[in-house]
């Protein structure tokens, strides 16, 4: 009934950001409008909108304890391979962390935004198969 359609990312140069997302995430351009470009990743239905801004905008927020968080993350099937690829490109912002059921690391886009890449183990309640199971139960 409901699903997330798009996530909008403020960027200072849409063409540079389009090139970055197509190079490192294999994104494809969907369409353009004045001040923006829509892209999609190779898997999943959520789209990304790259929105031209006049200045760099924050892409993180702080929780009650002051810890920074991103607004979204990108799931990757082979987090080790992804980490190696981003490391070779010099884009790693944090080491690869294993939280027992979830692994993640951060990279920075051309505007310096933190982009988190994650991988969930099958046993994690947040793995897409577990979420689909929950959604299926909720629709019955």
Tab-separated table of C-alpha atoms in Angstrom:
chain	number	residue	atom	x	y	z
A	1	UNK	CA	0.000	0.000	0.000
A	2	UNK	CA	2.825	2.413	0.874
A	3	UNK	CA	6.531	2.389	0.020
A	4	UNK	CA	9.325	4.915	-0.180
A	5	UNK	CA	9.540	6.360	-3.666
A	6	UNK	CA	12.533	8.685	-3.614
A	7	UNK	CA	15.263	10.045	-1.388
A	8	UNK	CA	16.539	13.492	-2.319
A	9	UNK	CA	20.205	14.378	-1.957
A	10	UNK	CA	21.342	18.019	-2.048
A	11	UNK	CA	24.368	18.431	-4.329
A	12	UNK	CA	26.465	21.393	-5.439
A	13	UNK	CA	27.053	19.991	-8.957
A	14	UNK	CA	24.447	17.572	-10.346
A	15	UNK	CA	26.610	16.408	-13.253
A	16	UNK	CA	29.581	15.644	-10.991
A	17	UNK	CA	27.297	13.798	-8.560
A	18	UNK	CA	25.624	11.876	-11.389
A	19	UNK	CA	29.062	10.758	-12.576
A	20	UNK	CA	30.036	9.750	-9.024
A	21	UNK	CA	26.890	7.674	-8.406
A	22	UNK	CA	27.084	6.013	-11.820
A	23	UNK	CA	30.789	5.239	-11.370
A	24	UNK	CA	30.725	3.916	-7.814
A	25	UNK	CA	27.157	2.600	-7.406
A	26	UNK	CA	26.397	1.679	-11.033
A	27	UNK	CA	23.368	3.979	-10.895
A	28	UNK	CA	21.366	4.734	-14.009
A	29	UNK	CA	19.821	8.036	-14.945
A	30	UNK	CA	16.010	7.963	-14.991
A	31	UNK	CA	15.229	11.524	-15.999
A	32	UNK	CA	15.980	15.188	-15.530
A	33	UNK	CA	14.062	18.253	-14.473
A	34	UNK	CA	15.095	21.834	-13.824
A	35	UNK	CA	17.555	21.626	-10.950
A	36	UNK	CA	17.670	17.874	-10.575
A	37	UNK	CA	18.373	14.407	-11.929
A	38	UNK	CA	16.621	11.192	-10.910
A	39	UNK	CA	18.693	8.017	-10.687
A	40	UNK	CA	18.158	4.421	-9.634
A	41	UNK	CA	20.505	1.774	-8.316
A	42	UNK	CA	20.799	-1.646	-10.004
A	43	UNK	CA	18.533	-3.273	-7.378
A	44	UNK	CA	15.529	-1.977	-5.441
A	45	UNK	CA	12.719	0.387	-6.317
A	46	UNK	CA	13.656	3.471	-4.280
A	47	UNK	CA	14.924	6.260	-6.486
A	48	UNK	CA	17.481	8.932	-5.651
A	49	UNK	CA	16.998	12.546	-6.654
A	50	UNK	CA	20.149	14.635	-7.007
A	51	UNK	CA	19.012	18.199	-6.292
A	52	UNK	CA	21.139	21.205	-7.299
A	53	UNK	CA	21.810	23.575	-4.383
A	54	UNK	CA	23.759	26.812	-4.146
A	55	UNK	CA	25.753	25.627	-1.148
A	56	UNK	CA	26.660	22.356	0.530
A	57	UNK	CA	23.823	21.079	2.727
A	58	UNK	CA	24.098	18.717	5.699
A	59	UNK	CA	23.208	15.090	5.008
A	60	UNK	CA	23.459	13.925	8.611
A	61	UNK	CA	21.685	14.620	11.890
A	62	UNK	CA	22.585	14.098	15.539
A	63	UNK	CA	20.657	11.925	17.965
A	64	UNK	CA	19.930	12.873	21.584
A	65	UNK	CA	23.411	11.737	22.648
A	66	UNK	CA	25.121	13.818	19.961
A	67	UNK	CA	26.086	10.918	17.687
A	68	UNK	CA	25.816	11.682	13.967
A	69	UNK	CA	23.564	9.561	11.733
A	70	UNK	CA	22.833	9.485	8.020
A	71	UNK	CA	19.280	9.752	6.687
A	72	UNK	CA	19.630	6.594	4.600
A	73	UNK	CA	22.060	3.790	3.835
A	74	UNK	CA	22.807	1.685	0.796
A	75	UNK	CA	22.665	-2.100	1.038
A	76	UNK	CA	25.392	-4.080	-0.682
A	77	UNK	CA	25.488	-7.837	-1.110
A	78	UNK	CA	29.272	-8.221	-0.824
A	79	UNK	CA	30.443	-5.666	1.709
A	80	UNK	CA	34.071	-6.877	1.633
A	81	UNK	CA	34.282	-6.356	-2.131
A	82	UNK	CA	32.546	-2.981	-1.855
A	83	UNK	CA	34.961	-1.899	0.878
A	84	UNK	CA	37.979	-2.924	-1.221
A	85	UNK	CA	36.624	-1.056	-4.256
A	86	UNK	CA	35.964	2.156	-2.332
A	87	UNK	CA	39.282	1.836	-0.501
A	88	UNK	CA	41.148	1.569	-3.822
A	89	UNK	CA	39.321	4.704	-4.988
A	90	UNK	CA	40.385	6.560	-1.821
A	91	UNK	CA	36.802	7.216	-0.720
A	92	UNK	CA	36.686	5.416	2.644
A	93	UNK	CA	35.583	7.610	5.552
A	94	UNK	CA	35.376	4.920	8.256
A	95	UNK	CA	36.765	1.424	8.750
A	96	UNK	CA	34.570	-1.602	8.113
A	97	UNK	CA	32.630	-2.343	11.308
A	98	UNK	CA	30.939	-5.617	12.251
A	99	UNK	CA	28.075	-5.229	14.706
A	100	UNK	CA	27.111	-8.911	14.889
A	101	UNK	CA	24.485	-9.312	12.202
A	102	UNK	CA	25.305	-6.127	10.353
A	103	UNK	CA	28.495	-4.822	8.757
A	104	UNK	CA	28.937	-1.260	7.567
A	105	UNK	CA	31.338	1.452	6.486
A	106	UNK	CA	31.012	5.037	5.313
A	107	UNK	CA	32.239	6.842	2.220
A	108	UNK	CA	32.046	10.501	1.245
A	109	UNK	CA	30.437	11.806	-1.931
A	110	UNK	CA	31.819	14.806	-3.888
A	111	UNK	CA	30.003	17.220	-1.522
A	112	UNK	CA	31.447	15.510	1.541
A	113	UNK	CA	28.158	13.839	2.475
A	114	UNK	CA	28.500	10.636	4.436
A	115	UNK	CA	27.031	7.646	2.605
A	116	UNK	CA	26.739	4.475	4.701
A	117	UNK	CA	27.008	1.087	3.048
A	118	UNK	CA	25.619	-1.860	4.979
A	119	UNK	CA	25.193	-5.600	4.732
A	120	UNK	CA	22.742	-7.517	6.920
A	121	UNK	CA	23.195	-11.193	7.777
A	122	UNK	CA	20.220	-13.453	7.043
A	123	UNK	CA	19.555	-13.814	10.770
A	124	UNK	CA	19.271	-10.056	11.324
A	125	UNK	CA	15.702	-8.800	11.875
A	126	UNK	CA	16.589	-5.961	9.475
A	127	UNK	CA	17.611	-8.250	6.570
A	128	UNK	CA	15.303	-7.658	3.614
A	129	UNK	CA	14.006	-11.245	3.737
A	130	UNK	CA	12.991	-10.799	7.411
A	131	UNK	CA	11.340	-7.487	6.574
A	132	UNK	CA	9.441	-9.100	3.672
A	133	UNK	CA	8.280	-11.863	6.037
A	134	UNK	CA	6.999	-9.215	8.439
A	135	UNK	CA	5.271	-7.297	5.639
A	136	UNK	CA	3.626	-10.474	4.345
A	137	UNK	CA	2.284	-11.287	7.829
A	138	UNK	CA	0.983	-7.733	8.169
A	139	UNK	CA	-0.924	-7.972	4.883
A	140	UNK	CA	-2.840	-11.113	5.895
